[in-house]
């Protein structure tokens, strides 16, 4: 069909997942994670987008910085 998105599937790269158009996630451990959003249309076709998420240690929250990188996938 390719006319509408039937399902949104999130993989946060730390063994946590979610479904739905919007998702929220809290990482419990500092590190670098590859988060992936996969969307499916009504015919079962899918496409994915991956971003790299860097989570800083709580001690660094006074200088919090979020950087989203597009790796081209």
PDB file of C-alpha atoms in Angstrom:
ATOM      1  CA  UNK A   1       0.000   0.000   0.000  1.00  0.00           C
ATOM      2  CA  UNK A   2       2.769   2.445   0.966  1.00  0.00           C
ATOM      3  CA  UNK A   3       0.036   4.971   1.760  1.00  0.00           C
ATOM      4  CA  UNK A   4       0.231   4.939   5.536  1.00  0.00           C
ATOM      5  CA  UNK A   5       2.413   3.774   8.380  1.00  0.00           C
ATOM      6  CA  UNK A   6       0.734   0.898  10.193  1.00  0.00           C
ATOM      7  CA  UNK A   7       3.334   0.257  12.907  1.00  0.00           C
ATOM      8  CA  UNK A   8       6.282   1.992  14.570  1.00  0.00           C
ATOM      9  CA  UNK A   9       8.854  -0.201  16.333  1.00  0.00           C
ATOM     10  CA  UNK A  10      11.671   1.222  18.487  1.00  0.00           C
ATOM     11  CA  UNK A  11      14.878  -0.527  19.577  1.00  0.00           C
ATOM     12  CA  UNK A  12      16.920   1.646  21.929  1.00  0.00           C
ATOM     13  CA  UNK A  13      20.112  -0.417  21.674  1.00  0.00           C
ATOM     14  CA  UNK A  14      20.165  -1.454  25.330  1.00  0.00           C
ATOM     15  CA  UNK A  15      17.751  -4.404  25.075  1.00  0.00           C
ATOM     16  CA  UNK A  16      14.757  -2.056  25.545  1.00  0.00           C
ATOM     17  CA  UNK A  17      12.039  -1.687  22.924  1.00  0.00           C
ATOM     18  CA  UNK A  18       8.753   0.133  22.454  1.00  0.00           C
ATOM     19  CA  UNK A  19       6.007   0.526  19.866  1.00  0.00           C
ATOM     20  CA  UNK A  20       4.025   3.566  18.781  1.00  0.00           C
ATOM     21  CA  UNK A  21       4.532   6.791  16.868  1.00  0.00           C
ATOM     22  CA  UNK A  22       6.243   8.423  19.848  1.00  0.00           C
ATOM     23  CA  UNK A  23       8.450   6.742  22.421  1.00  0.00           C
ATOM     24  CA  UNK A  24      10.377   7.850  25.483  1.00  0.00           C
ATOM     25  CA  UNK A  25      13.278   6.016  27.011  1.00  0.00           C
ATOM     26  CA  UNK A  26      15.672   6.507  29.913  1.00  0.00           C
ATOM     27  CA  UNK A  27      19.081   4.899  29.610  1.00  0.00           C
ATOM     28  CA  UNK A  28      20.309   3.532  32.936  1.00  0.00           C
ATOM     29  CA  UNK A  29      23.988   3.291  32.031  1.00  0.00           C
ATOM     30  CA  UNK A  30      26.284   5.831  30.348  1.00  0.00           C
ATOM     31  CA  UNK A  31      27.590   4.776  26.958  1.00  0.00           C
ATOM     32  CA  UNK A  32      27.012   4.927  23.223  1.00  0.00           C
ATOM     33  CA  UNK A  33      23.906   3.207  21.876  1.00  0.00           C
ATOM     34  CA  UNK A  34      22.518   2.604  18.390  1.00  0.00           C
ATOM     35  CA  UNK A  35      18.792   3.382  18.516  1.00  0.00           C
ATOM     36  CA  UNK A  36      16.676   2.122  15.606  1.00  0.00           C
ATOM     37  CA  UNK A  37      13.186   3.124  14.493  1.00  0.00           C
ATOM     38  CA  UNK A  38      11.522   0.710  12.064  1.00  0.00           C
ATOM     39  CA  UNK A  39       8.236   1.622  10.381  1.00  0.00           C
ATOM     40  CA  UNK A  40       5.895  -0.776   8.596  1.00  0.00           C
ATOM     41  CA  UNK A  41       3.195   0.051   6.072  1.00  0.00           C
ATOM     42  CA  UNK A  42      -0.129  -1.730   5.595  1.00  0.00           C
ATOM     43  CA  UNK A  43       1.415  -4.207   3.154  1.00  0.00           C
ATOM     44  CA  UNK A  44       4.179  -5.253   5.536  1.00  0.00           C
ATOM     45  CA  UNK A  45       6.958  -3.274   3.848  1.00  0.00           C
ATOM     46  CA  UNK A  46       9.427  -1.752   6.279  1.00  0.00           C
ATOM     47  CA  UNK A  47      12.196   0.806   6.516  1.00  0.00           C
ATOM     48  CA  UNK A  48      14.565   1.589   9.386  1.00  0.00           C
ATOM     49  CA  UNK A  49      16.568   4.567  10.551  1.00  0.00           C
ATOM     50  CA  UNK A  50      19.427   4.285  13.031  1.00  0.00           C
ATOM     51  CA  UNK A  51      20.913   7.039  15.173  1.00  0.00           C
ATOM     52  CA  UNK A  52      23.786   7.002  17.620  1.00  0.00           C
ATOM     53  CA  UNK A  53      22.860   8.110  21.155  1.00  0.00           C
ATOM     54  CA  UNK A  54      25.564   9.128  23.614  1.00  0.00           C
ATOM     55  CA  UNK A  55      24.552   8.952  27.276  1.00  0.00           C
ATOM     56  CA  UNK A  56      26.748  10.816  29.744  1.00  0.00           C
ATOM     57  CA  UNK A  57      27.364   9.978  33.380  1.00  0.00           C
ATOM     58  CA  UNK A  58      25.076  11.774  35.865  1.00  0.00           C
ATOM     59  CA  UNK A  59      28.072  13.747  37.140  1.00  0.00           C
ATOM     60  CA  UNK A  60      28.203  15.499  33.746  1.00  0.00           C
ATOM     61  CA  UNK A  61      24.603  16.765  33.800  1.00  0.00           C
ATOM     62  CA  UNK A  62      25.707  20.289  34.645  1.00  0.00           C
ATOM     63  CA  UNK A  63      27.200  20.330  31.120  1.00  0.00           C
ATOM     64  CA  UNK A  64      24.562  18.233  29.365  1.00  0.00           C
ATOM     65  CA  UNK A  65      24.944  17.861  25.618  1.00  0.00           C
ATOM     66  CA  UNK A  66      22.901  15.746  23.215  1.00  0.00           C
ATOM     67  CA  UNK A  67      24.283  14.960  19.813  1.00  0.00           C
ATOM     68  CA  UNK A  68      22.275  13.096  17.172  1.00  0.00           C
ATOM     69  CA  UNK A  69      24.331  11.697  14.321  1.00  0.00           C
ATOM     70  CA  UNK A  70      22.899  10.438  11.053  1.00  0.00           C
ATOM     71  CA  UNK A  71      25.021   7.504   9.958  1.00  0.00           C
ATOM     72  CA  UNK A  72      23.298   7.256   6.578  1.00  0.00           C
ATOM     73  CA  UNK A  73      21.430   4.006   7.191  1.00  0.00           C
TER      74      UNK A  73
END
